[in-house]
Every structure is written in C-alpha cells, then in structure tokens.
Amino acid sequence: MKNELQQLVEKYRPLCEQGKLADYIPVLGKQDPRSLGITVMTADGQTISAGMCPTQFTLQSISKVITLILAIMDCGEEEVFSKVGMEPTGDPFNSIYKMEVFAHTRPLNPMINAGAMVVSSLIKGDSIEQKVTRIIALVKQLTGISQVGVMEEVYESELEHAHRNRALVHIIKEMDLIKDVDMTLHTYLRQCAIRVDCEGLAKIGLCLAQDGKNEMGEQIIKPTIARLAKTFMVTCGMYNASGEFAIRVGIPAKSGVSGGILAAVPHKMGIGIVGPALDQKGNSIGGVALLTELAKRWNLSIF
Ligand SMILES: NC(=O)CC[C@H](N)C(=O)O
C-alpha cells in the first residue's frame, strides 16, 4: 500500500506545476507548488503516509466542516438551518452573485463563505477568542494533535486582503443573520488559519467515516451530525466542482485553498491530502488527480 501511494504521488507531482498557488492570501503564495502528500488511515488501524508535503498547513475551507459540526452541537439543527440553507450554489466559494441577484434570505449552504460565517457566529462564546478556542478544542479532539493553533502569519495575511469576505459579512449582517460583523469575520478568518497536518486530516476523515467514532472507538460526534457533514461534503465540499468530483471520485470530501483535502470513505478509511497548487476552481490539482485514481483502484466510490 505504501509503495502504491508513493508511486501515485510521484505520478501526479508533475501535474502540480500546472496549478496555481492561492496567492490572494499572500503567505499561501509562498508555499512549494510541487509538494504533494497523502495519509490514509484505515478502519482496521493502519496509517500509511506518502509523498512530501508541508508538515503543517492551514485548514482554510476545510474548517467549514468542523464549525458546522460544532454549531449543530451548540444550537441544534433547527436553529442552524433556519439561518443557512442546504443547496449547492454552483458558484465559487466566495461568490456574492446569488446572495444579491436572487435576494435570498439566507446563504445557500454552510460550505460557501457567507454560509460559513453565519455558522461561525452561531458557535457559543462571548468573544472571538472564546469561539476560536472551542473550535480548536474540537480540532484537537478530532486530530489528536496537541499543538493545534492558529498560524498567525496566515491569519494576518488574509485579514489584510479580506475585502470580499468583508463584503459578504456585511451582506449577512444586512440580512439580520448575525449580530456582530467584526466578531464573525475574525472568528471565520482565524478558523481558516488553524494549523493541521495530513495525518490530522486523515483522522478527522476516519472519524466521519466511522459515523463519528474516532480510531479508538470513542463517539466524538453524534452519528446524525457526522452523516450531515458527509452529505454536505458530497454536495458542496469541492466548491463548484462538487458534481464532477462526485461522479469521478464519489467520496465525501472537503477542500481548502491551502491545498488540503479531507476525505471520508464510509466504514473504510479517512484520507488527508495536501498539495498547494490549485486548479481553476480552487481544489488541489495533484490532490484531486491522486484521489481520482485511488478511488478507481481501490473501488472507493460510495455510489
Ligand atoms: N476556499 C477556501 O479555502 C477559502 C478560505 C479562505 N480563508 C477565504 O475565505 O477565502
């Protein structure tokens, strides 16, 4: 298995040169575009890693899955879904288009930036710090990494250029979906800058794959919430490439502009990938290719 993974990483590493770093967050533009790595953690207890990847990277949009889980734990499904919908948009993650043109009363889903900011505002805590500490606590519990924290450099870098997210947070304020604009924006940007590694992502994936039970068999997330998270990953997890990804790969997955991909193969394995060079829709170009071939070889599609 290790050799096979290593060969696949080597096969797709050259493809990374065709991708582009997410330089709209300047610090992310400094990553090595040729790095690509993967960790697979199986339900029967094996952990296999291959490739070369940054030892640590930020969750970015992958954090949207974690905060959705936490907000539902905190407030319940009913309250969360009174403020954010369940439908894919078919638009880029930071698009303002549908928020405006169709005068929706709430963002279409929790995996786009507007929806994720509404979700972050629902997390219990009286300050940015309290909310983010609770998000980090869940990430620690899920990944088993004790050193989880915010990569301040990435947070600062994004904050300086967060014009579109500032626009979106004001739109959701106007819709009366959040109370505090600054608290919401900063909580969201800090959750995006939480540091993880490939193994951590694979662990989160395995926990979701096992209906909320971690590798020790402890129930960390209720099965109903784990199911909900996986369903959103299938319908909206890969931005406006989610349809094609479901057909070609067929695994619940969530990507981030750091090049990370979190994937959960029900009852089989969790997969963590990072490859910072992105395709046009913002997904890791090498990571998606790697996962596509892996899904075929190992027959991983849930469909
Ligand atoms: N797709 C992403 O990973 C986007 C996350 C990023 N922090 C942003 O809001 O733009």
PDB file of C-alpha atoms and ligand atoms in Angstrom:
ATOM      1  CA  MET A   1       0.000   0.000   0.000  1.00  0.00           C
ATOM      2  CA  LYS A   2       2.810   2.397   0.911  1.00  0.00           C
ATOM      3  CA  ASN A   3       4.617   1.735  -2.383  1.00  0.00           C
ATOM      4  CA  GLU A   4       1.446   2.172  -4.360  1.00  0.00           C
ATOM      5  CA  LEU A   5       0.724   5.509  -2.672  1.00  0.00           C
ATOM      6  CA  GLN A   6       4.312   6.647  -3.209  1.00  0.00           C
ATOM      7  CA  GLN A   7       4.118   5.772  -6.911  1.00  0.00           C
ATOM      8  CA  LEU A   8       0.861   7.656  -7.330  1.00  0.00           C
ATOM      9  CA  VAL A   9       2.252  10.731  -5.606  1.00  0.00           C
ATOM     10  CA  GLU A  10       5.259  10.656  -7.947  1.00  0.00           C
ATOM     11  CA  LYS A  11       2.951  10.186 -10.938  1.00  0.00           C
ATOM     12  CA  TYR A  12       0.916  13.285 -10.113  1.00  0.00           C
ATOM     13  CA  ARG A  13       3.614  15.564  -8.761  1.00  0.00           C
ATOM     14  CA  PRO A  14       4.458  16.945 -12.242  1.00  0.00           C
ATOM     15  CA  LEU A  15       0.789  17.868 -12.676  1.00  0.00           C
ATOM     16  CA  CYS A  16       1.160  20.239  -9.738  1.00  0.00           C
ATOM     17  CA  GLU A  17       3.229  22.501 -11.970  1.00  0.00           C
ATOM     18  CA  GLN A  18       0.089  23.272 -13.939  1.00  0.00           C
ATOM     19  CA  GLY A  19      -1.656  24.546 -10.819  1.00  0.00           C
ATOM     20  CA  LYS A  20      -1.566  27.901  -9.129  1.00  0.00           C
ATOM     21  CA  LEU A  21      -0.978  28.840  -5.502  1.00  0.00           C
ATOM     22  CA  ALA A  22      -3.720  30.746  -3.665  1.00  0.00           C
ATOM     23  CA  ASP A  23      -1.761  33.978  -3.750  1.00  0.00           C
ATOM     24  CA  TYR A  24      -4.798  36.102  -2.950  1.00  0.00           C
ATOM     25  CA  ILE A  25      -3.647  35.190   0.563  1.00  0.00           C
ATOM     26  CA  PRO A  26      -0.010  36.322   0.044  1.00  0.00           C
ATOM     27  CA  VAL A  27       1.541  33.931   2.586  1.00  0.00           C
ATOM     28  CA  LEU A  28      -0.062  30.944   0.839  1.00  0.00           C
ATOM     29  CA  GLY A  29       1.580  32.138  -2.367  1.00  0.00           C
ATOM     30  CA  LYS A  30       4.964  31.301  -0.831  1.00  0.00           C
ATOM     31  CA  GLN A  31       4.329  27.557  -0.480  1.00  0.00           C
ATOM     32  CA  ASP A  32       6.176  24.995  -2.597  1.00  0.00           C
ATOM     33  CA  PRO A  33       3.855  24.297  -5.551  1.00  0.00           C
ATOM     34  CA  ARG A  34       5.450  20.913  -6.198  1.00  0.00           C
ATOM     35  CA  SER A  35       4.707  19.439  -2.813  1.00  0.00           C
ATOM     36  CA  LEU A  36       2.118  16.692  -2.631  1.00  0.00           C
ATOM     37  CA  GLY A  37       1.463  14.300   0.215  1.00  0.00           C
ATOM     38  CA  ILE A  38      -1.140  11.913   1.498  1.00  0.00           C
ATOM     39  CA  THR A  39      -2.023   9.992   4.644  1.00  0.00           C
ATOM     40  CA  VAL A  40      -4.519   7.142   4.667  1.00  0.00           C
ATOM     41  CA  MET A  41      -5.885   5.877   7.969  1.00  0.00           C
ATOM     42  CA  THR A  42      -7.912   2.699   7.708  1.00  0.00           C
ATOM     43  CA  ALA A  43     -10.733   1.430   9.904  1.00  0.00           C
ATOM     44  CA  ASP A  44      -8.592  -1.624  10.731  1.00  0.00           C
ATOM     45  CA  GLY A  45      -5.888   0.540  12.257  1.00  0.00           C
ATOM     46  CA  GLN A  46      -3.278   1.145   9.564  1.00  0.00           C
ATOM     47  CA  THR A  47      -1.765   4.567   8.932  1.00  0.00           C
ATOM     48  CA  ILE A  48       0.170   4.993   5.710  1.00  0.00           C
ATOM     49  CA  SER A  49       1.754   8.220   4.518  1.00  0.00           C
ATOM     50  CA  ALA A  50       3.496   9.010   1.254  1.00  0.00           C
ATOM     51  CA  GLY A  51       4.947  11.965  -0.558  1.00  0.00           C
ATOM     52  CA  MET A  52       6.413  15.194   0.536  1.00  0.00           C
ATOM     53  CA  CYS A  53       4.218  17.851   1.906  1.00  0.00           C
ATOM     54  CA  PRO A  54       4.421  20.837   4.189  1.00  0.00           C
ATOM     55  CA  THR A  55       4.495  19.366   7.667  1.00  0.00           C
ATOM     56  CA  GLN A  56       1.823  21.850   8.651  1.00  0.00           C
ATOM     57  CA  PHE A  57      -0.705  23.811   6.679  1.00  0.00           C
ATOM     58  CA  THR A  58      -3.938  25.660   7.372  1.00  0.00           C
ATOM     59  CA  LEU A  59      -7.443  24.252   7.264  1.00  0.00           C
ATOM     60  CA  GLN A  60      -8.928  27.110   5.229  1.00  0.00           C
ATOM     61  CA  SER A  61     -12.323  25.973   3.909  1.00  0.00           C
ATOM     62  CA  ILE A  62     -11.962  22.538   5.499  1.00  0.00           C
ATOM     63  CA  SER A  63     -12.695  24.364   8.769  1.00  0.00           C
ATOM     64  CA  LYS A  64     -16.259  24.873   7.498  1.00  0.00           C
ATOM     65  CA  VAL A  65     -16.989  21.201   8.206  1.00  0.00           C
ATOM     66  CA  ILE A  66     -15.664  21.489  11.770  1.00  0.00           C
ATOM     67  CA  THR A  67     -17.573  24.671  12.569  1.00  0.00           C
ATOM     68  CA  LEU A  68     -20.770  23.248  11.104  1.00  0.00           C
ATOM     69  CA  ILE A  69     -20.420  20.243  13.410  1.00  0.00           C
ATOM     70  CA  LEU A  70     -19.733  22.468  16.420  1.00  0.00           C
ATOM     71  CA  ALA A  71     -22.576  24.888  15.673  1.00  0.00           C
ATOM     72  CA  ILE A  72     -25.029  21.995  15.414  1.00  0.00           C
ATOM     73  CA  MET A  73     -23.682  20.556  18.687  1.00  0.00           C
ATOM     74  CA  ASP A  74     -24.154  24.008  20.253  1.00  0.00           C
ATOM     75  CA  CYS A  75     -27.508  25.130  18.836  1.00  0.00           C
ATOM     76  CA  GLY A  76     -29.122  22.135  17.171  1.00  0.00           C
ATOM     77  CA  GLU A  77     -30.005  21.551  13.534  1.00  0.00           C
ATOM     78  CA  GLU A  78     -33.175  23.581  13.591  1.00  0.00           C
ATOM     79  CA  GLU A  79     -31.554  26.853  14.562  1.00  0.00           C
ATOM     80  CA  VAL A  80     -28.555  26.385  12.260  1.00  0.00           C
ATOM     81  CA  PHE A  81     -30.691  25.590   9.222  1.00  0.00           C
ATOM     82  CA  SER A  82     -33.063  28.441   9.890  1.00  0.00           C
ATOM     83  CA  LYS A  83     -30.103  30.689   9.014  1.00  0.00           C
ATOM     84  CA  VAL A  84     -28.273  28.742   6.324  1.00  0.00           C
ATOM     85  CA  GLY A  85     -29.612  26.510   3.563  1.00  0.00           C
ATOM     86  CA  MET A  86     -28.759  23.060   2.230  1.00  0.00           C
ATOM     87  CA  GLU A  87     -28.411  23.596  -1.521  1.00  0.00           C
ATOM     88  CA  PRO A  88     -25.244  23.723  -3.608  1.00  0.00           C
ATOM     89  CA  THR A  89     -24.716  27.017  -5.439  1.00  0.00           C
ATOM     90  CA  GLY A  90     -22.672  26.009  -8.470  1.00  0.00           C
ATOM     91  CA  ASP A  91     -20.708  29.230  -7.893  1.00  0.00           C
ATOM     92  CA  PRO A  92     -17.222  29.851  -6.472  1.00  0.00           C
ATOM     93  CA  PHE A  93     -16.922  29.720  -2.669  1.00  0.00           C
ATOM     94  CA  ASN A  94     -16.618  33.469  -2.250  1.00  0.00           C
ATOM     95  CA  SER A  95     -19.245  34.493  -4.781  1.00  0.00           C
ATOM     96  CA  ILE A  96     -21.613  37.317  -3.964  1.00  0.00           C
ATOM     97  CA  TYR A  97     -23.775  36.665  -7.005  1.00  0.00           C
ATOM     98  CA  LYS A  98     -26.611  34.554  -5.585  1.00  0.00           C
ATOM     99  CA  MET A  99     -26.620  36.479  -2.300  1.00  0.00           C
ATOM    100  CA  GLU A 100     -27.558  39.552  -4.255  1.00  0.00           C
ATOM    101  CA  VAL A 101     -29.299  38.676  -7.523  1.00  0.00           C
ATOM    102  CA  PHE A 102     -31.865  36.322  -6.065  1.00  0.00           C
ATOM    103  CA  ALA A 103     -32.255  38.268  -2.808  1.00  0.00           C
ATOM    104  CA  HIS A 104     -32.065  35.089  -0.787  1.00  0.00           C
ATOM    105  CA  THR A 105     -32.953  35.404   2.849  1.00  0.00           C
ATOM    106  CA  ARG A 106     -30.006  33.232   3.854  1.00  0.00           C
ATOM    107  CA  PRO A 107     -26.830  31.835   2.272  1.00  0.00           C
ATOM    108  CA  LEU A 108     -27.491  28.710   0.243  1.00  0.00           C
ATOM    109  CA  ASN A 109     -25.241  26.374   2.245  1.00  0.00           C
ATOM    110  CA  PRO A 110     -22.627  26.260   5.045  1.00  0.00           C
ATOM    111  CA  MET A 111     -19.703  25.403   2.721  1.00  0.00           C
ATOM    112  CA  ILE A 112     -19.637  28.776   0.946  1.00  0.00           C
ATOM    113  CA  ASN A 113     -18.012  31.679   2.749  1.00  0.00           C
ATOM    114  CA  ALA A 114     -21.246  33.554   3.509  1.00  0.00           C
ATOM    115  CA  GLY A 115     -22.856  30.428   4.952  1.00  0.00           C
ATOM    116  CA  ALA A 116     -19.733  29.505   6.910  1.00  0.00           C
ATOM    117  CA  MET A 117     -19.645  32.955   8.501  1.00  0.00           C
ATOM    118  CA  VAL A 118     -23.253  32.587   9.629  1.00  0.00           C
ATOM    119  CA  VAL A 119     -22.332  29.200  11.103  1.00  0.00           C
ATOM    120  CA  SER A 120     -19.271  30.630  12.918  1.00  0.00           C
ATOM    121  CA  SER A 121     -21.431  33.293  14.516  1.00  0.00           C
ATOM    122  CA  LEU A 122     -23.631  30.546  15.996  1.00  0.00           C
ATOM    123  CA  ILE A 123     -20.756  28.900  17.868  1.00  0.00           C
ATOM    124  CA  LYS A 124     -21.055  29.534  21.588  1.00  0.00           C
ATOM    125  CA  GLY A 125     -18.652  32.053  23.118  1.00  0.00           C
ATOM    126  CA  ASP A 126     -18.739  35.721  24.049  1.00  0.00           C
ATOM    127  CA  SER A 127     -15.590  36.718  22.212  1.00  0.00           C
ATOM    128  CA  ILE A 128     -13.577  35.776  19.128  1.00  0.00           C
ATOM    129  CA  GLU A 129     -11.070  34.095  21.412  1.00  0.00           C
ATOM    130  CA  GLN A 130     -13.688  32.001  23.220  1.00  0.00           C
ATOM    131  CA  LYS A 131     -15.247  30.827  19.977  1.00  0.00           C
ATOM    132  CA  VAL A 132     -11.919  30.042  18.326  1.00  0.00           C
ATOM    133  CA  THR A 133     -10.663  28.228  21.439  1.00  0.00           C
ATOM    134  CA  ARG A 134     -13.728  25.986  21.262  1.00  0.00           C
ATOM    135  CA  ILE A 135     -13.164  25.303  17.540  1.00  0.00           C
ATOM    136  CA  ILE A 136      -9.507  24.486  18.260  1.00  0.00           C
ATOM    137  CA  ALA A 137     -10.565  22.170  21.103  1.00  0.00           C
ATOM    138  CA  LEU A 138     -12.720  20.171  18.689  1.00  0.00           C
ATOM    139  CA  VAL A 139      -9.916  20.051  16.104  1.00  0.00           C
ATOM    140  CA  LYS A 140      -7.546  18.798  18.823  1.00  0.00           C
ATOM    141  CA  GLN A 141     -10.016  16.150  19.882  1.00  0.00           C
ATOM    142  CA  LEU A 142     -10.565  15.025  16.291  1.00  0.00           C
ATOM    143  CA  THR A 143      -6.952  15.084  15.133  1.00  0.00           C
ATOM    144  CA  GLY A 144      -5.195  14.105  18.328  1.00  0.00           C
ATOM    145  CA  ILE A 145      -2.655  16.870  17.577  1.00  0.00           C
ATOM    146  CA  SER A 146      -1.917  18.648  20.835  1.00  0.00           C
ATOM    147  CA  GLN A 147      -0.191  21.609  19.187  1.00  0.00           C
ATOM    148  CA  VAL A 148      -3.199  22.833  17.211  1.00  0.00           C
ATOM    149  CA  GLY A 149      -3.327  26.610  16.997  1.00  0.00           C
ATOM    150  CA  VAL A 150      -3.792  29.500  14.626  1.00  0.00           C
ATOM    151  CA  MET A 151      -0.986  30.254  12.132  1.00  0.00           C
ATOM    152  CA  GLU A 152      -0.875  33.956  12.897  1.00  0.00           C
ATOM    153  CA  GLU A 153       1.074  34.760   9.750  1.00  0.00           C
ATOM    154  CA  VAL A 154      -1.646  33.274   7.531  1.00  0.00           C
ATOM    155  CA  TYR A 155      -4.416  34.949   9.509  1.00  0.00           C
ATOM    156  CA  GLU A 156      -2.743  38.369   9.281  1.00  0.00           C
ATOM    157  CA  SER A 157      -2.039  37.889   5.604  1.00  0.00           C
ATOM    158  CA  GLU A 158      -5.647  37.044   4.798  1.00  0.00           C
ATOM    159  CA  LEU A 159      -7.036  39.767   7.065  1.00  0.00           C
ATOM    160  CA  GLU A 160      -5.158  42.397   5.135  1.00  0.00           C
ATOM    161  CA  HIS A 161      -6.735  41.291   1.862  1.00  0.00           C
ATOM    162  CA  ALA A 162     -10.154  40.148   3.051  1.00  0.00           C
ATOM    163  CA  HIS A 163     -12.166  42.639   1.015  1.00  0.00           C
ATOM    164  CA  ARG A 164     -14.587  40.128  -0.441  1.00  0.00           C
ATOM    165  CA  ASN A 165     -15.171  38.415   2.896  1.00  0.00           C
ATOM    166  CA  ARG A 166     -15.799  41.859   4.415  1.00  0.00           C
ATOM    167  CA  ALA A 167     -18.430  42.469   1.744  1.00  0.00           C
ATOM    168  CA  LEU A 168     -20.056  39.097   2.431  1.00  0.00           C
ATOM    169  CA  VAL A 169     -20.121  39.602   6.198  1.00  0.00           C
ATOM    170  CA  HIS A 170     -21.906  42.921   5.728  1.00  0.00           C
ATOM    171  CA  ILE A 171     -24.472  41.293   3.451  1.00  0.00           C
ATOM    172  CA  ILE A 172     -25.298  38.638   6.062  1.00  0.00           C
ATOM    173  CA  LYS A 173     -25.497  41.390   8.687  1.00  0.00           C
ATOM    174  CA  GLU A 174     -27.959  43.253   6.494  1.00  0.00           C
ATOM    175  CA  MET A 175     -29.981  40.046   6.224  1.00  0.00           C
ATOM    176  CA  ASP A 176     -30.085  40.077  10.020  1.00  0.00           C
ATOM    177  CA  LEU A 177     -28.402  36.686  10.282  1.00  0.00           C
ATOM    178  CA  ILE A 178     -25.536  37.726  12.566  1.00  0.00           C
ATOM    179  CA  LYS A 179     -25.095  40.182  15.428  1.00  0.00           C
ATOM    180  CA  ASP A 180     -21.500  41.327  15.327  1.00  0.00           C
ATOM    181  CA  VAL A 181     -19.764  41.907  11.993  1.00  0.00           C
ATOM    182  CA  ASP A 182     -16.205  42.058  13.334  1.00  0.00           C
ATOM    183  CA  MET A 183     -16.551  39.108  15.666  1.00  0.00           C
ATOM    184  CA  THR A 184     -17.968  36.996  12.836  1.00  0.00           C
ATOM    185  CA  LEU A 185     -15.320  37.974  10.282  1.00  0.00           C
ATOM    186  CA  HIS A 186     -12.386  37.490  12.657  1.00  0.00           C
ATOM    187  CA  THR A 187     -13.693  34.179  14.015  1.00  0.00           C
ATOM    188  CA  TYR A 188     -14.074  32.940  10.445  1.00  0.00           C
ATOM    189  CA  LEU A 189     -10.619  34.091   9.337  1.00  0.00           C
ATOM    190  CA  ARG A 190      -8.991  32.606  12.434  1.00  0.00           C
ATOM    191  CA  GLN A 191     -10.722  29.246  11.994  1.00  0.00           C
ATOM    192  CA  CYS A 192      -9.428  29.177   8.396  1.00  0.00           C
ATOM    193  CA  ALA A 193      -5.866  29.697   9.694  1.00  0.00           C
ATOM    194  CA  ILE A 194      -5.914  26.738  12.104  1.00  0.00           C
ATOM    195  CA  ARG A 195      -2.831  24.588  11.610  1.00  0.00           C
ATOM    196  CA  VAL A 196      -3.075  20.851  10.879  1.00  0.00           C
ATOM    197  CA  ASP A 197      -1.119  18.122   9.109  1.00  0.00           C
ATOM    198  CA  CYS A 198      -2.053  15.325   6.696  1.00  0.00           C
ATOM    199  CA  GLU A 199      -2.335  12.745   9.433  1.00  0.00           C
ATOM    200  CA  GLY A 200      -4.677  15.032  11.369  1.00  0.00           C
ATOM    201  CA  LEU A 201      -6.926  15.375   8.334  1.00  0.00           C
ATOM    202  CA  ALA A 202      -6.936  11.604   7.826  1.00  0.00           C
ATOM    203  CA  LYS A 203      -8.001  11.175  11.461  1.00  0.00           C
ATOM    204  CA  ILE A 204     -10.898  13.594  11.044  1.00  0.00           C
ATOM    205  CA  GLY A 205     -11.842  11.713   7.868  1.00  0.00           C
ATOM    206  CA  LEU A 206     -11.767   8.372   9.670  1.00  0.00           C
ATOM    207  CA  CYS A 207     -13.951   9.715  12.470  1.00  0.00           C
ATOM    208  CA  LEU A 208     -16.552  10.885   9.941  1.00  0.00           C
ATOM    209  CA  ALA A 209     -16.208   7.616   8.027  1.00  0.00           C
ATOM    210  CA  GLN A 210     -16.969   5.720  11.243  1.00  0.00           C
ATOM    211  CA  ASP A 211     -20.149   7.717  11.912  1.00  0.00           C
ATOM    212  CA  GLY A 212     -18.478   9.953  14.480  1.00  0.00           C
ATOM    213  CA  LYS A 213     -16.313   7.355  16.265  1.00  0.00           C
ATOM    214  CA  ASN A 214     -12.582   8.027  16.385  1.00  0.00           C
ATOM    215  CA  GLU A 215      -9.875   5.413  15.831  1.00  0.00           C
ATOM    216  CA  MET A 216     -10.164   4.363  19.496  1.00  0.00           C
ATOM    217  CA  GLY A 217     -13.877   3.723  19.065  1.00  0.00           C
ATOM    218  CA  GLU A 218     -14.915   6.759  21.144  1.00  0.00           C
ATOM    219  CA  GLN A 219     -18.044   8.554  19.939  1.00  0.00           C
ATOM    220  CA  ILE A 220     -16.849  12.141  19.370  1.00  0.00           C
ATOM    221  CA  ILE A 221     -19.614  13.317  17.048  1.00  0.00           C
ATOM    222  CA  LYS A 222     -23.210  12.087  17.020  1.00  0.00           C
ATOM    223  CA  PRO A 223     -23.881   9.796  14.045  1.00  0.00           C
ATOM    224  CA  THR A 224     -26.639  12.092  12.742  1.00  0.00           C
ATOM    225  CA  ILE A 225     -24.237  15.066  12.695  1.00  0.00           C
ATOM    226  CA  ALA A 226     -21.461  13.016  11.070  1.00  0.00           C
ATOM    227  CA  ARG A 227     -23.919  11.955   8.364  1.00  0.00           C
ATOM    228  CA  LEU A 228     -24.986  15.532   7.784  1.00  0.00           C
ATOM    229  CA  ALA A 229     -21.358  16.689   7.481  1.00  0.00           C
ATOM    230  CA  LYS A 230     -20.574  13.939   4.951  1.00  0.00           C
ATOM    231  CA  THR A 231     -23.659  14.780   2.911  1.00  0.00           C
ATOM    232  CA  PHE A 232     -22.623  18.429   2.663  1.00  0.00           C
ATOM    233  CA  MET A 233     -19.134  17.273   1.689  1.00  0.00           C
ATOM    234  CA  VAL A 234     -20.640  15.318  -1.217  1.00  0.00           C
ATOM    235  CA  THR A 235     -22.946  18.069  -2.445  1.00  0.00           C
ATOM    236  CA  CYS A 236     -20.828  21.177  -1.746  1.00  0.00           C
ATOM    237  CA  GLY A 237     -17.396  20.091  -0.454  1.00  0.00           C
ATOM    238  CA  MET A 238     -15.351  20.694  -3.598  1.00  0.00           C
ATOM    239  CA  TYR A 239     -16.898  24.093  -4.393  1.00  0.00           C
ATOM    240  CA  ASN A 240     -18.399  24.338  -7.875  1.00  0.00           C
ATOM    241  CA  ALA A 241     -16.544  21.177  -8.894  1.00  0.00           C
ATOM    242  CA  SER A 242     -18.583  19.038  -6.461  1.00  0.00           C
ATOM    243  CA  GLY A 243     -20.767  17.467  -9.172  1.00  0.00           C
ATOM    244  CA  GLU A 244     -17.863  16.325 -11.309  1.00  0.00           C
ATOM    245  CA  PHE A 245     -15.963  15.156  -8.233  1.00  0.00           C
ATOM    246  CA  ALA A 246     -18.955  13.066  -7.089  1.00  0.00           C
ATOM    247  CA  ILE A 247     -19.078  11.386 -10.485  1.00  0.00           C
ATOM    248  CA  ARG A 248     -15.353  10.853 -10.965  1.00  0.00           C
ATOM    249  CA  VAL A 249     -14.366  10.132  -7.354  1.00  0.00           C
ATOM    250  CA  GLY A 250     -17.530   9.553  -5.340  1.00  0.00           C
ATOM    251  CA  ILE A 251     -16.063  10.154  -1.873  1.00  0.00           C
ATOM    252  CA  PRO A 252     -17.330  12.748   0.625  1.00  0.00           C
ATOM    253  CA  ALA A 253     -14.525  15.323   0.645  1.00  0.00           C
ATOM    254  CA  LYS A 254     -13.798  18.931   1.580  1.00  0.00           C
ATOM    255  CA  SER A 255     -11.015  21.029   0.181  1.00  0.00           C
ATOM    256  CA  GLY A 256      -9.334  24.271   1.212  1.00  0.00           C
ATOM    257  CA  VAL A 257      -7.257  26.852  -0.668  1.00  0.00           C
ATOM    258  CA  SER A 258      -4.178  25.781   1.269  1.00  0.00           C
ATOM    259  CA  GLY A 259      -4.367  22.695  -0.957  1.00  0.00           C
ATOM    260  CA  GLY A 260      -5.679  20.417   1.772  1.00  0.00           C
ATOM    261  CA  ILE A 261      -8.354  17.793   1.147  1.00  0.00           C
ATOM    262  CA  LEU A 262     -10.217  15.944   3.883  1.00  0.00           C
ATOM    263  CA  ALA A 263     -11.910  12.758   2.669  1.00  0.00           C
ATOM    264  CA  ALA A 264     -14.054  10.168   4.448  1.00  0.00           C
ATOM    265  CA  VAL A 265     -14.706   6.781   2.862  1.00  0.00           C
ATOM    266  CA  PRO A 266     -17.618   5.380   4.880  1.00  0.00           C
ATOM    267  CA  HIS A 267     -16.616   2.470   7.131  1.00  0.00           C
ATOM    268  CA  LYS A 268     -13.289   2.088   5.341  1.00  0.00           C
ATOM    269  CA  MET A 269     -10.845   4.946   5.793  1.00  0.00           C
ATOM    270  CA  GLY A 270     -10.045   8.589   6.327  1.00  0.00           C
ATOM    271  CA  ILE A 271      -7.738  10.346   3.877  1.00  0.00           C
ATOM    272  CA  GLY A 272      -5.757  13.553   4.299  1.00  0.00           C
ATOM    273  CA  ILE A 273      -4.052  15.164   1.317  1.00  0.00           C
ATOM    274  CA  VAL A 274      -2.126  18.346   0.750  1.00  0.00           C
ATOM    275  CA  GLY A 275      -0.843  19.812  -2.493  1.00  0.00           C
ATOM    276  CA  PRO A 276      -0.884  23.613  -2.504  1.00  0.00           C
ATOM    277  CA  ALA A 277      -1.024  24.070  -6.298  1.00  0.00           C
ATOM    278  CA  LEU A 278      -4.695  24.554  -7.143  1.00  0.00           C
ATOM    279  CA  ASP A 279      -6.835  24.038 -10.220  1.00  0.00           C
ATOM    280  CA  GLN A 280      -9.097  26.764 -11.606  1.00  0.00           C
ATOM    281  CA  LYS A 281     -11.845  26.053  -9.102  1.00  0.00           C
ATOM    282  CA  GLY A 282      -9.507  26.208  -6.116  1.00  0.00           C
ATOM    283  CA  ASN A 283      -9.020  22.488  -5.455  1.00  0.00           C
ATOM    284  CA  SER A 284      -5.571  20.892  -5.128  1.00  0.00           C
ATOM    285  CA  ILE A 285      -4.757  19.885  -8.703  1.00  0.00           C
ATOM    286  CA  GLY A 286      -2.478  17.000  -7.755  1.00  0.00           C
ATOM    287  CA  GLY A 287      -4.668  16.038  -4.798  1.00  0.00           C
ATOM    288  CA  VAL A 288      -7.797  15.632  -6.894  1.00  0.00           C
ATOM    289  CA  ALA A 289      -5.925  13.600  -9.523  1.00  0.00           C
ATOM    290  CA  LEU A 290      -4.448  11.391  -6.805  1.00  0.00           C
ATOM    291  CA  LEU A 291      -7.804  10.824  -5.164  1.00  0.00           C
ATOM    292  CA  THR A 292      -9.461  10.113  -8.506  1.00  0.00           C
ATOM    293  CA  GLU A 293      -7.025   7.334  -9.316  1.00  0.00           C
ATOM    294  CA  LEU A 294      -7.104   5.959  -5.779  1.00  0.00           C
ATOM    295  CA  ALA A 295     -10.902   5.805  -5.799  1.00  0.00           C
ATOM    296  CA  LYS A 296     -10.811   3.815  -9.029  1.00  0.00           C
ATOM    297  CA  ARG A 297      -8.041   1.445  -7.962  1.00  0.00           C
ATOM    298  CA  TRP A 298      -9.484   0.744  -4.540  1.00  0.00           C
ATOM    299  CA  ASN A 299     -13.132   0.966  -5.579  1.00  0.00           C
ATOM    300  CA  LEU A 300     -13.918   3.659  -3.027  1.00  0.00           C
ATOM    301  CA  SER A 301     -16.892   5.423  -4.601  1.00  0.00           C
ATOM    302  CA  ILE A 302     -19.932   5.383  -2.343  1.00  0.00           C
ATOM    303  CA  PHE A 303     -22.230   5.347  -5.366  1.00  0.00           C
TER     304      PHE A 303
HETATM  305  N1  LIG B   1     -11.871  28.047  -0.232  1.00  0.00           N
HETATM  306  C1  LIG B   1     -11.190  28.357   0.831  1.00  0.00           C
HETATM  307  O1  LIG B   1     -10.424  27.577   1.357  1.00  0.00           O
HETATM  308  C2  LIG B   1     -11.389  29.776   1.244  1.00  0.00           C
HETATM  309  C3  LIG B   1     -10.903  30.082   2.615  1.00  0.00           C
HETATM  310  C4  LIG B   1     -10.329  31.458   2.708  1.00  0.00           C
HETATM  311  N2  LIG B   1      -9.948  31.715   4.055  1.00  0.00           N
HETATM  312  C5  LIG B   1     -11.306  32.505   2.194  1.00  0.00           C
HETATM  313  O2  LIG B   1     -12.203  32.863   2.871  1.00  0.00           O
HETATM  314  O3  LIG B   1     -11.197  32.969   1.107  1.00  0.00           O
END
